[in-house]
Phi, psi and omega in degrees: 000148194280124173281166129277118133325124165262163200299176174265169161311124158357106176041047164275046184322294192318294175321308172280312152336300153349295194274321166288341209279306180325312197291315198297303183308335175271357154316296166296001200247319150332265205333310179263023181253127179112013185237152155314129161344298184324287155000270205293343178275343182273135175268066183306341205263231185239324157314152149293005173283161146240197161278312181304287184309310197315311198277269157027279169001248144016270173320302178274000175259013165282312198285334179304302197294003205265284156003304206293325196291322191269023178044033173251184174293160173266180185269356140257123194240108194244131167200191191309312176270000130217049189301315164318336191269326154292022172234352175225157172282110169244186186341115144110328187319083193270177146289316182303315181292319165302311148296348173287319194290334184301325188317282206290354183291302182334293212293330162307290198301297183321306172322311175314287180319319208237030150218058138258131140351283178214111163332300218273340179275146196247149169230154192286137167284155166315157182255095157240165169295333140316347202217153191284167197259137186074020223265130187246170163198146189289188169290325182310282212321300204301338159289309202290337153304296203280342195255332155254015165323281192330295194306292148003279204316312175293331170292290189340298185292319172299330166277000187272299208295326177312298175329305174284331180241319212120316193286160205214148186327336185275309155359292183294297200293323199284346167254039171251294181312323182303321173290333163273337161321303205273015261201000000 
């Protein structure tokens, strides 16, 4: 479901990416509050998505791509044989947990984006087959990546979430807000 974004400061670009990419996360983050492991693990609909995998998800292609831009390894290492384990929680694996490591994902990328130089400095894509061969992208294309990464995914959840209860994305923020009210 869509927040209101508030505008950015006068010529905050980073701030308003920023600001967007959070609001899409808190779409996904909403989607499991108030559920169970169990819950946020079930697969209503006809997709093979959860709520659980969804945040699992998320989370590591935000820090994979943080990772690429900063030429380091991602923190998950994903390829055919276990690619699968990043849409589910396995042994040790909480939703709580998960969402703590997305917090610390957050708070990372946000650091980033706001020590680059310039949105406009590029860093190289991987040579996968998906990607043009030798191929750059700004730091800019990569929020906007992140924000519709976020975004795909957080619709994924509303409707997952519709599936398991009933409850619907208007729902979730007023018993977010009532819960931070109540704080």
């Amino acid at each position: 479901m869509v927040m209101h974004v508030p505008a950015e400061a006068h010529g905050d670009e980073r701030g308003a990416l920023l600001a967007f990419i959070a609001e899409q996360r808190g779409g996904v983050r909403r989607a499991v509050l108030g559920l169970t492991d169990e819950q946020a693990g079930s697969r209503p609909s006809a997709s093979e998505l959860s709520l659980a995998g969804l945040v699992k998800h998320v989370a590591e292609v935000e820090q994979m791509w943080i990772s690429l831009a900063k030429g380091e390894p991602p923190a998950v290492v994903r390829d055919q044989s276990n690619w699968h384990e990043c849409f589910r929680l396995v042994e040790g694996e909480t939703v709580a947990s998960q969402l703590a490591y997305w917090e610390k994902v957050a708070a990372e990328t946000e650091a980033y984006i706001r020590s680059v130089p310039s949105l406009d400095d590029t860093f190289a894509l991987p040579a996968q087959p998906w990607f043009p061969p030798d191929a750059q992208v700004s730091h800019r294309w990569l929020c906007l990546h992140l924000i519709r990464e976020t975004a795909r995914h957080a619709g994924h959840a509303d409707v997952i979430r519709e599936s398991l209860d009933g409850r619907t994305a208007f729902e979730l923020v007023a018993e977010e807000q009532r819960v931070v009210a109540e704080a």
